[in-house]
Short mmCIF file of C-alpha atoms and ligand atoms in Angstrom, two decimals:
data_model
loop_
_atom_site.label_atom_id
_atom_site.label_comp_id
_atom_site.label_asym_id
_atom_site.label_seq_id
_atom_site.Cartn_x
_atom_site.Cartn_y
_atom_site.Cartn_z
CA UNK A 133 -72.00 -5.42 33.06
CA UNK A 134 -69.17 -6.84 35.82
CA UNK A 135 -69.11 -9.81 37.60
CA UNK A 136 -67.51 -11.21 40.46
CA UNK A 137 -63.96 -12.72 40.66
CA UNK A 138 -65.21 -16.15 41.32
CA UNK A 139 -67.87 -16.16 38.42
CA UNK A 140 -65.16 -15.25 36.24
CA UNK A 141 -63.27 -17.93 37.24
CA UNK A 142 -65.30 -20.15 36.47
CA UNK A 143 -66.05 -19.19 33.07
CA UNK A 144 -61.92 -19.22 32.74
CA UNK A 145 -62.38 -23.07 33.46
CA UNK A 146 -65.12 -23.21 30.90
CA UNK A 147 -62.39 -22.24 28.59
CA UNK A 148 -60.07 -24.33 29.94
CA UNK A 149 -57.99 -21.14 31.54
CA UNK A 150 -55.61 -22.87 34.15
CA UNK A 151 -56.95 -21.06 37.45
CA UNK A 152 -58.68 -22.29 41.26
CA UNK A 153 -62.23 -21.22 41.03
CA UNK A 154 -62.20 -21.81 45.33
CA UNK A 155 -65.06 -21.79 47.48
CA UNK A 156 -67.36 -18.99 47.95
CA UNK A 157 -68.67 -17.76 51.69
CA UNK A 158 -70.71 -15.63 52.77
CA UNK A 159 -70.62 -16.55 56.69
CA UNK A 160 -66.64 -17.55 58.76
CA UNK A 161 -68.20 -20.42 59.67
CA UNK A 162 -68.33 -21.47 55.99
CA UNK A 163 -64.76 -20.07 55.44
CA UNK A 164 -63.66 -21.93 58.31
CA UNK A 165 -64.65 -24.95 56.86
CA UNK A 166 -63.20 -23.93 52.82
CA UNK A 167 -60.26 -23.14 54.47
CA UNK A 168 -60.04 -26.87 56.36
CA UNK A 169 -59.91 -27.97 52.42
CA UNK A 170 -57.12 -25.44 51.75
CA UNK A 171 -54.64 -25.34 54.21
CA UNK A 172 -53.26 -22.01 53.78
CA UNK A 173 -55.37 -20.14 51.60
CA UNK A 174 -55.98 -16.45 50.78
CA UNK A 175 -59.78 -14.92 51.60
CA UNK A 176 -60.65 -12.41 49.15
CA UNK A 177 -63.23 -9.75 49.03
CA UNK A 178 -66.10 -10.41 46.01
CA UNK A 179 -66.91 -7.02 45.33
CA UNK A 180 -67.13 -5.94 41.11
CA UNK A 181 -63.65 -3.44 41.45
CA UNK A 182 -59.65 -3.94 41.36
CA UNK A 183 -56.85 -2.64 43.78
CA UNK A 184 -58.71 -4.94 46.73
CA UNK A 185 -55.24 -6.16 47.70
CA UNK A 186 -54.04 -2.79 48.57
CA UNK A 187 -57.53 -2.01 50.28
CA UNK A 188 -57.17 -5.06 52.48
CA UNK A 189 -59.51 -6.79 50.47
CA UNK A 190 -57.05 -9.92 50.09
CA UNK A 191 -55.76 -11.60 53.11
CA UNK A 192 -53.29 -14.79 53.28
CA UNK A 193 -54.54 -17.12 55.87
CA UNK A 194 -52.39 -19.62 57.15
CA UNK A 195 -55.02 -21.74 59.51
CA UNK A 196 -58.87 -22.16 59.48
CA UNK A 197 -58.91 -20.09 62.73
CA UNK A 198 -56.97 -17.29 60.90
CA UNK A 199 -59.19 -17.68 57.69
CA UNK A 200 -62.23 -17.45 60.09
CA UNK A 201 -61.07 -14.50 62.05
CA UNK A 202 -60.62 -12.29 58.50
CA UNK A 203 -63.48 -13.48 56.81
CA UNK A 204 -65.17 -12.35 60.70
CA UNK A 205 -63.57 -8.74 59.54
CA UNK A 206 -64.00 -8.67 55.64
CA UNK A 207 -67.29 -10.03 55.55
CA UNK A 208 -69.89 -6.46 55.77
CA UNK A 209 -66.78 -3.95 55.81
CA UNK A 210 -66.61 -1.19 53.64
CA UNK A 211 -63.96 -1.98 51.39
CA UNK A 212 -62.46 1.40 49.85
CA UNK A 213 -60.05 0.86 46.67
CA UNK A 214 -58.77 3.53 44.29
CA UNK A 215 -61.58 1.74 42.15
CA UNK A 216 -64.90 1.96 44.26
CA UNK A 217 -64.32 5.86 45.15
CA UNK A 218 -64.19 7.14 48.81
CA UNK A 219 -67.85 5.87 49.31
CA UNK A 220 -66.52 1.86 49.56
CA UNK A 221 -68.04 -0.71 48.87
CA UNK A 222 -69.83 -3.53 51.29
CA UNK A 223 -68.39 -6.89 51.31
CA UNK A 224 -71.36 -9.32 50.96
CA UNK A 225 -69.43 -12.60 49.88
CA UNK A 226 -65.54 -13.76 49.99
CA UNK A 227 -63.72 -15.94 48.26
CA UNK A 228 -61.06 -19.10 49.83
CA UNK A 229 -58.46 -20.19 47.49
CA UNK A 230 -55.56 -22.25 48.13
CA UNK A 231 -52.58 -19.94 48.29
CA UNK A 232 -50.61 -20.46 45.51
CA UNK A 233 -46.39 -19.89 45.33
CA UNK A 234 -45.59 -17.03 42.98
CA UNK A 235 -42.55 -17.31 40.39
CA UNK A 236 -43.44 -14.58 38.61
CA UNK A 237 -46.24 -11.83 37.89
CA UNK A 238 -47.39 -10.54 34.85
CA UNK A 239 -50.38 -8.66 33.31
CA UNK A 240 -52.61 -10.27 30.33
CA UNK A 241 -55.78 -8.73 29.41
CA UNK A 242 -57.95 -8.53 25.92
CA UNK A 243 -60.06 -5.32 25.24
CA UNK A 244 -61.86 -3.67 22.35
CA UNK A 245 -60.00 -1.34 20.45
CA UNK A 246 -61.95 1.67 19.23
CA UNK A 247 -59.21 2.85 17.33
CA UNK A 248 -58.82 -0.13 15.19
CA UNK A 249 -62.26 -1.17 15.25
CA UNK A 250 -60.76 -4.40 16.45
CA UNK A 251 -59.56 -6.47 19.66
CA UNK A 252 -56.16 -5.44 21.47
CA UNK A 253 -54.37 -7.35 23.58
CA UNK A 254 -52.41 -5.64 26.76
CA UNK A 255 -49.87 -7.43 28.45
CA UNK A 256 -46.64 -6.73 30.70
CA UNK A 257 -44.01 -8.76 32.26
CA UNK A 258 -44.90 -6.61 35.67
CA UNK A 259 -47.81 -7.56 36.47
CA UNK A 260 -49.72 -7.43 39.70
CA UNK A 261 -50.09 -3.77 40.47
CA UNK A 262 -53.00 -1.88 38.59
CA UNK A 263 -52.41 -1.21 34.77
CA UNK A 264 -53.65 2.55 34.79
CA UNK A 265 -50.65 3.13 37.13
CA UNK A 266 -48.46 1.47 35.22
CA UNK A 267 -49.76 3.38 31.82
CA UNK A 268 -49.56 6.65 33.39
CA UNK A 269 -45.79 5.57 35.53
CA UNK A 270 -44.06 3.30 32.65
CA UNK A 271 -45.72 3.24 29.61
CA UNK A 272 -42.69 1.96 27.97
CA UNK A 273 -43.35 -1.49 29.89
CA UNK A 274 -46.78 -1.53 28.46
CA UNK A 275 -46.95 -4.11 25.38
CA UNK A 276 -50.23 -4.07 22.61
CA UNK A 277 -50.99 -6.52 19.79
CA UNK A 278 -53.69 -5.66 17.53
CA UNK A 279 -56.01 -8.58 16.36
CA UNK A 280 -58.34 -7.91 13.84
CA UNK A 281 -61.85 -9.48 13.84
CA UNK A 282 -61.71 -10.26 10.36
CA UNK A 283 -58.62 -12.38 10.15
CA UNK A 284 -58.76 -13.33 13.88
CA UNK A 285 -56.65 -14.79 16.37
CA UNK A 286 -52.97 -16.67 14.98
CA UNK A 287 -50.90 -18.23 16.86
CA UNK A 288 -48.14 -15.72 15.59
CA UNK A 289 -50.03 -12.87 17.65
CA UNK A 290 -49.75 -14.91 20.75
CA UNK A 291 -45.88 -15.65 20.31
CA UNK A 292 -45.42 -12.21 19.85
CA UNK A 293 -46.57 -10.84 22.72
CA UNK A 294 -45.41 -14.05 24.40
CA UNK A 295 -41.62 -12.92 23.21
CA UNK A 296 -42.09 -9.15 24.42
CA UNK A 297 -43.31 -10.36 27.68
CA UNK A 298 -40.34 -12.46 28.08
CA UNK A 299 -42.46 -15.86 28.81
CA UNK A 300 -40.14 -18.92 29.07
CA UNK A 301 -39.61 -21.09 26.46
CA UNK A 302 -41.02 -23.70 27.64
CA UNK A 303 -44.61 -21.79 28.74
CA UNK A 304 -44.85 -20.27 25.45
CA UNK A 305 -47.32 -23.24 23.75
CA UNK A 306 -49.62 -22.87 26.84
CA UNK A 307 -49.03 -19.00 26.62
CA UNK A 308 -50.34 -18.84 23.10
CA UNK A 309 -53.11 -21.72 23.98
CA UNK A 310 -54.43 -19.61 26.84
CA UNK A 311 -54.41 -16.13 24.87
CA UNK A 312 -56.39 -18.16 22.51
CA UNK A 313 -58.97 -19.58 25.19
CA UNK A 314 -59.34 -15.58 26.39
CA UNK A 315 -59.87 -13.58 22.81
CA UNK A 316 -62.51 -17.31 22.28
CA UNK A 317 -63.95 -16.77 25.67
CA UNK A 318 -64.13 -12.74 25.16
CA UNK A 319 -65.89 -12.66 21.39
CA UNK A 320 -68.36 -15.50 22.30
CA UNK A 321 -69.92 -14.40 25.54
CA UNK A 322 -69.29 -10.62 24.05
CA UNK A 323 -66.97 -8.79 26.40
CA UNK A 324 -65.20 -5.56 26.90
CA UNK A 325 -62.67 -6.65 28.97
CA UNK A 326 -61.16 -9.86 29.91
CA UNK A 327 -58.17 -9.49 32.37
CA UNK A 328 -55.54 -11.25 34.00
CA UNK A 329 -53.42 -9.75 36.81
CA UNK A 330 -51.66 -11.12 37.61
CA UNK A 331 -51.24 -14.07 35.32
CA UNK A 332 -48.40 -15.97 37.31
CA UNK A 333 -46.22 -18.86 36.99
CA UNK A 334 -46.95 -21.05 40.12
CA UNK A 335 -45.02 -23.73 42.03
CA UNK A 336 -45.85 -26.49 39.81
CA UNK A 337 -43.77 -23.96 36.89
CA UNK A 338 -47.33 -23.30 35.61
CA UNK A 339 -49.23 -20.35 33.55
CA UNK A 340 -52.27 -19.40 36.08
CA UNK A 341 -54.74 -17.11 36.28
CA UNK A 342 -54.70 -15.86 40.17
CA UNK A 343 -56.95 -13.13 39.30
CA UNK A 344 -59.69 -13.12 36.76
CA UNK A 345 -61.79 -9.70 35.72
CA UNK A 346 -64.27 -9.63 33.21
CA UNK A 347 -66.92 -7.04 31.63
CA UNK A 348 -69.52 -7.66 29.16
CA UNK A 349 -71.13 -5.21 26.41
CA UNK A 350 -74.33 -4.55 28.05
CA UNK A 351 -76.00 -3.80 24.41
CA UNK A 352 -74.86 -7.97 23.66
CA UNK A 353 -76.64 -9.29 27.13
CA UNK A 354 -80.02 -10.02 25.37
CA UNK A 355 -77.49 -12.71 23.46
CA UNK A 356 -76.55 -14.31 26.75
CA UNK A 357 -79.43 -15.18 29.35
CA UNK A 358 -76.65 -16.98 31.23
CA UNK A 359 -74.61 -14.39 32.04
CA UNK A 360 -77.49 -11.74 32.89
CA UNK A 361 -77.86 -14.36 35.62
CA UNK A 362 -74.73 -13.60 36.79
CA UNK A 363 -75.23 -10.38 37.90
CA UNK A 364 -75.29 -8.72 41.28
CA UNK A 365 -77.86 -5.73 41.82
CA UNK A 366 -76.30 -5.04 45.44
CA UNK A 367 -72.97 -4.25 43.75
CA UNK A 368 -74.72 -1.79 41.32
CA UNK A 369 -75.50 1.98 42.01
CA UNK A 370 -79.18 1.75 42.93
CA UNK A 371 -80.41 4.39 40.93
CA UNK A 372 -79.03 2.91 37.75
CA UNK A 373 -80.71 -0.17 38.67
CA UNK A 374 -84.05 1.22 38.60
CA UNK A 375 -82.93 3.51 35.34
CA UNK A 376 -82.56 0.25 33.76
CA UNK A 377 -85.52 -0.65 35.06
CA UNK A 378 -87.59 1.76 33.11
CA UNK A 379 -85.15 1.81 30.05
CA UNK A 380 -83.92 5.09 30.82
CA UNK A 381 -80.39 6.20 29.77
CA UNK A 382 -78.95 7.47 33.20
CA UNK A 383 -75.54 7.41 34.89
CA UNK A 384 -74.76 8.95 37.80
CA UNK A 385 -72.17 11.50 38.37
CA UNK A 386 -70.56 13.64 41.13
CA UNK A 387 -72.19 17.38 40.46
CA UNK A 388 -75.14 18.78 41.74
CA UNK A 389 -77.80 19.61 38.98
CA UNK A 390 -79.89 16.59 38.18
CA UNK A 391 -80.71 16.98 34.18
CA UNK A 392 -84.01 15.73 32.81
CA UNK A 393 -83.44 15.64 28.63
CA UNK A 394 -84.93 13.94 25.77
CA UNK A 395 -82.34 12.46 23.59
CA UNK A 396 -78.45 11.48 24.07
CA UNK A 397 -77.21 14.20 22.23
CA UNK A 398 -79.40 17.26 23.80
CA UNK A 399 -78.27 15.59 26.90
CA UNK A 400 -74.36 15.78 26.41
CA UNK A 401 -74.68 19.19 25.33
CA UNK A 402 -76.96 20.24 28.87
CA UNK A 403 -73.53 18.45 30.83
CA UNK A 404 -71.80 21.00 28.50
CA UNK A 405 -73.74 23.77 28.98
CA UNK A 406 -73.97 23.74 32.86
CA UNK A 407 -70.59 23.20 32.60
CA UNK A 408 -69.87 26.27 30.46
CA UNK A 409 -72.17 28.15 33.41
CA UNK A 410 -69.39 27.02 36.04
CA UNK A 411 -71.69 24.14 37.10
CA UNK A 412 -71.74 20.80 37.70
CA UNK A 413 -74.24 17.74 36.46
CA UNK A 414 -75.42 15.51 38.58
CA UNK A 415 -75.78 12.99 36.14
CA UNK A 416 -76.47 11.93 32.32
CA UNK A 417 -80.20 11.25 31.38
CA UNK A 418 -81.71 10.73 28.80
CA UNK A 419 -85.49 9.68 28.98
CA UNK A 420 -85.96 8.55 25.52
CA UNK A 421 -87.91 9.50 22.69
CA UNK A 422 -91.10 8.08 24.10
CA UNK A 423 -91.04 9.12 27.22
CA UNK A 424 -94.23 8.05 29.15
CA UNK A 425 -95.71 9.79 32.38
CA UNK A 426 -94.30 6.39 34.77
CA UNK A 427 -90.95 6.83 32.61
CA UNK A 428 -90.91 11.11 33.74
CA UNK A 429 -91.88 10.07 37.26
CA UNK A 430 -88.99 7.34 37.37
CA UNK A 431 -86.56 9.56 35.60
CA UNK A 432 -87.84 12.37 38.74
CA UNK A 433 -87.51 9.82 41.49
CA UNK A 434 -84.04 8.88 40.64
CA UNK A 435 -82.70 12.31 40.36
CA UNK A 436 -84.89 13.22 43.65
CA UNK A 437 -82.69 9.89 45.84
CA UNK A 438 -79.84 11.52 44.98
CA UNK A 439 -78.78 13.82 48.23
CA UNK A 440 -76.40 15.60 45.73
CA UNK A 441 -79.31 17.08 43.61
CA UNK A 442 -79.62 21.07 44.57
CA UNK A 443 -81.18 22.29 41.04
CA UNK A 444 -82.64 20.20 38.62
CA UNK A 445 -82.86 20.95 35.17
CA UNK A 446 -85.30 19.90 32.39
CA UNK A 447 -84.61 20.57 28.90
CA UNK A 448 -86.66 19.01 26.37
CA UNK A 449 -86.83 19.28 22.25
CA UNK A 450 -89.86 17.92 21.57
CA UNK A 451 -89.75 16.20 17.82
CA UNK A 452 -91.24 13.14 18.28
CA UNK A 453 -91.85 13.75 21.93
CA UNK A 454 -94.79 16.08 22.64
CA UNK A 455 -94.15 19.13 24.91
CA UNK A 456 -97.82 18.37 26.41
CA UNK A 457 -96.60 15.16 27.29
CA UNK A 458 -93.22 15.71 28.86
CA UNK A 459 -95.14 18.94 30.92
CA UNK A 460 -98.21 16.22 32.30
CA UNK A 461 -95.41 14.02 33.58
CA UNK A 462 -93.53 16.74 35.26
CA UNK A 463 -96.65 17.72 36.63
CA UNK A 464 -98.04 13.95 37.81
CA UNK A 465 -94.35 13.69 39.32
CA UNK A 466 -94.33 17.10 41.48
CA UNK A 467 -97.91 15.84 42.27
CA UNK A 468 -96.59 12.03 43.76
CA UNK A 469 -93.05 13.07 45.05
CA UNK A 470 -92.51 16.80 46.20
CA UNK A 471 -90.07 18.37 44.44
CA UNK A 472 -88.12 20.45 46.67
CA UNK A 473 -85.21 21.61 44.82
CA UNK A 474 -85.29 24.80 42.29
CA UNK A 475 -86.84 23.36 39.27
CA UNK A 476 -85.79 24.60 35.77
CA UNK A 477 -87.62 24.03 32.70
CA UNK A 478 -87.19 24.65 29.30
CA UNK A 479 -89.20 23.20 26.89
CA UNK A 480 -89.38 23.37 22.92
CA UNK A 481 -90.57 21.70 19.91
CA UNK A 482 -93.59 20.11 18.88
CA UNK A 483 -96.68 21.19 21.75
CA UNK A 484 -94.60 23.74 22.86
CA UNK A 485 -97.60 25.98 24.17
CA UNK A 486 -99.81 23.47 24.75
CA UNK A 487 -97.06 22.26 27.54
CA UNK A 488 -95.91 25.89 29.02
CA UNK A 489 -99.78 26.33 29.49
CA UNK A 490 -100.11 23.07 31.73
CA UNK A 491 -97.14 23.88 33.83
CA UNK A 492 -98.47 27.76 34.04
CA UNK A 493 -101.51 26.14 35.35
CA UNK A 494 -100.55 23.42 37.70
CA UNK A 495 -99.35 25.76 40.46
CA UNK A 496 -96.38 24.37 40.66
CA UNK A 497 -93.02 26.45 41.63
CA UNK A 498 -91.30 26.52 38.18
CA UNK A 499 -88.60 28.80 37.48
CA UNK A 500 -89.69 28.64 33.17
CA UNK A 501 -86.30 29.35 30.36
CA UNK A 502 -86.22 30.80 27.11
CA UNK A 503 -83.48 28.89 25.88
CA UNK A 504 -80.87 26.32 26.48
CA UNK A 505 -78.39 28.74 27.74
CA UNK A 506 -80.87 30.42 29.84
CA UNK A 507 -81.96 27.35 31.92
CA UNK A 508 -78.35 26.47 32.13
CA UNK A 509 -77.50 29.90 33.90
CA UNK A 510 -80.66 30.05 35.85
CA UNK A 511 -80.08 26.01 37.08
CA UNK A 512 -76.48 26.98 38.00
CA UNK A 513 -77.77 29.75 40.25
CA UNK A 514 -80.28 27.92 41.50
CA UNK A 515 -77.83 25.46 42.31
CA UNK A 516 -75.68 27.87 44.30
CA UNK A 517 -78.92 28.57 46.18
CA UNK A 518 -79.06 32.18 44.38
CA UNK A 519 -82.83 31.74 43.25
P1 ADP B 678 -56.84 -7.16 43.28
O1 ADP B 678 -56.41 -7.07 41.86
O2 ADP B 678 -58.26 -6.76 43.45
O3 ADP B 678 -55.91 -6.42 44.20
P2 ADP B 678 -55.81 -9.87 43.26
O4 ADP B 678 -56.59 -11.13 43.16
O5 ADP B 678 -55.03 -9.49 42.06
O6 ADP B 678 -56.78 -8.70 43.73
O7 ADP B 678 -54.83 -10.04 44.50
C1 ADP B 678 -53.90 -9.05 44.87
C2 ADP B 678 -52.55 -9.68 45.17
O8 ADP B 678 -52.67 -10.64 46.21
C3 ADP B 678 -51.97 -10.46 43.99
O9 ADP B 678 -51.24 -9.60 43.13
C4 ADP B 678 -51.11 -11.48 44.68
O10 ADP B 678 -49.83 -10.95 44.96
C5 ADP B 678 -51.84 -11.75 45.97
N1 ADP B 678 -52.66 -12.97 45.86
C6 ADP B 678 -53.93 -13.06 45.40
N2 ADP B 678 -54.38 -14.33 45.37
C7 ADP B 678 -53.38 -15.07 45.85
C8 ADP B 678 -53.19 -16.48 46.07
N3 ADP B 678 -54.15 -17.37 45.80
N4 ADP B 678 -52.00 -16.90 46.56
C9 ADP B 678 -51.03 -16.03 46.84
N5 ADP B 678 -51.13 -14.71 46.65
C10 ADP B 678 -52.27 -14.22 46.17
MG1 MG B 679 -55.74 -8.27 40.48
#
């Protein structure tokens, strides 16, 4: 799960993370008046993704009329970064915070390293531009420290990457302080990612955070009632909202064969497969092992919203799952919604007859597999509008 900028903030102040948490707006008027507080100030766009500076999602205001005037613009634009994809997203909320002087720029950031089965940290001393350009441009400037979650965070670890980054001398205590308050901040509330960039030094010759980024490990949130609170539906794709919803395992993606399948597994190896068939899935869903007749008609709805859809694709094992079952909810869904793209099922497992029988009998427009492979082939033509 992300948040926003300004909630992140202030959980860097709950941890004592030197930063401005500002004032957030979501009209000019109320900019106008956070920026009266200010004096010059920069408005920035709230919306969960990087690179908004480049995107013209960060604007230095120098009076409350100017801070007023952007905030008129930002506020409900489309704000495209190389992070949100060519679709945008819509500014709902800015934030005003004092414009600070920059001395220097650098990127911090803890993450979990699947590698080591452990935390990394990820710093530079050029900071400010986005780290995946800076890994793929100059990965010799990128600098990793390995913390392990047995023996934890020392003080040595911080130095370290304190001495590679080329902190001052005399920052180097509050370096190694605030490294601590971030790999505290990131195993307690149970992130992914806490980031910095860029961490700067300020006018006052300070260590502060000037941005603040963090993501959370969705399977920890039942831990944390008080950050599930934090999050922001509108920023989220709607039709993982209502996956999540209905507990289904679905995440969008940019072909055009919706896939209906019963377990993770059987549902990486359909992406394969219509892959292998010189298609393209529309997303990854799985509906579960208990998959219900509401869960089937969700899990159809979601793929049916999605304009991209041109085939759709069921394959089900049924082990657990009945055939029978899976086939009534297909059925109870074509029923409620009208499906109206080529629809490709191939079902096997326990029930198996029982099922083929209900869909033979419902009437409805089913082009039936034999196999995997065969659904994938016949979905990818469909697709193409050959069936
Ligand atoms: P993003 O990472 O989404 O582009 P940032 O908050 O990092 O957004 O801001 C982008 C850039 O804008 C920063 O690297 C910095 O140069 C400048 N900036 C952001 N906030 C301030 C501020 N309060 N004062 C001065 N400059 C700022
Ligand atoms: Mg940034």
């Amino acid at each position: 799960m992300k948040i926003h900028e300004y909630q992140a903030k202030q959980l860097f102040l709950d941890y004592g993370i030197n930063t401005d948490k500002g004032i957030v707006c979501e009209t000019p008027e109320e900019v106008y008046e956070a920026a009266e507080k200010f004096g010059k100030c920069v408005v920035k766009a709230q919306i969960h993704s990087g690179g908004r500076g480049k995107g013209g999602g960060v604007k230095l205001a120098s009076s409350p009329d100017e801070a007023r005037e952007i905030a008129d613009n930002m506020l409900g634009m489309c704000l495209v970064t190389k992070q949100t994809g060519a679709e945008g997203k819509i500014v709902h909320k800015v934030l005003v915070t004092p414009a600070n002087e920059i001395k220097k720029e650098y990127y911090l950031s803890v993450a979990v390293d699947n590698e080591n089965a452990g935390l990394v940290i990820i710093a530079s001393a050029d900071g400010g531009t986005e780290i995946e350009d800076m890994a793929a441009n100059h990965p010799e400037l990128i600098i990793k420290e390995n913390v392990s979650v047995y023996e934890g965070y020392h003080g040595y670890n911080g130095l370290e990457v304190a001495r590679r980054m080329g902190i001052p001398a005399e920052l180097k205590k509050d370096f190694v302080k605030m490294l601590g308050s971030m790999i505290k901040l990131f195993l307690e509330k149970n992130c992914s990612l806490v980031e910095i960039n860029p961490l700067i030094i300020d006018g006052n010759d300070k260590l502060f955070a000037l941005d603040a980024k963090i993501t959370f490990d969705d399977n920890a949130l039942m831990r944390h009632p008080e950050i599930v609170e934090l999050r922001d539906i509108l920023e989220e794709d709607p039709k993982e909202v209502k996956a999540s919803e209905f507990d289904l395992n679905y995440i969008s993606l940019s072909g055009n064969i919706g896939c209906l399948v019963n377990g993770a597994g059987l549902a990486m190896a359909t992406m394969d497969i219509i892959s292998k068939f010189g298609g393209s899935p529309a997303n990854f869903l799985d509906v579960g092992g208990s998959a219900t007749t509401e869960k089937v008609t969700a899990a159809f709805e979601i793929l049916l919203s999605d304009p991209n859809v041109k085939a759709i694709m069921v394959n089900i094992f049924g082990g657990i799952m009945r055939c029978d079952i899976i086939a009534e909810g297909i059925v109870f869904a074509a029923d409620k919604l009208g499906i109206n793209v080529p629809l490709v099922v191939r079902l096997e497992g326990t029930n198996v007859n029982e099922g083929k029988e209900i869909l033979k009998n419902s009437g409805l427009n089913i082009i039936a597999a034999e196999d995997m492979a065969d659904a994938a082939h016949k979905a990818v033509n469909a697709a193409k509008g050959g069936m």
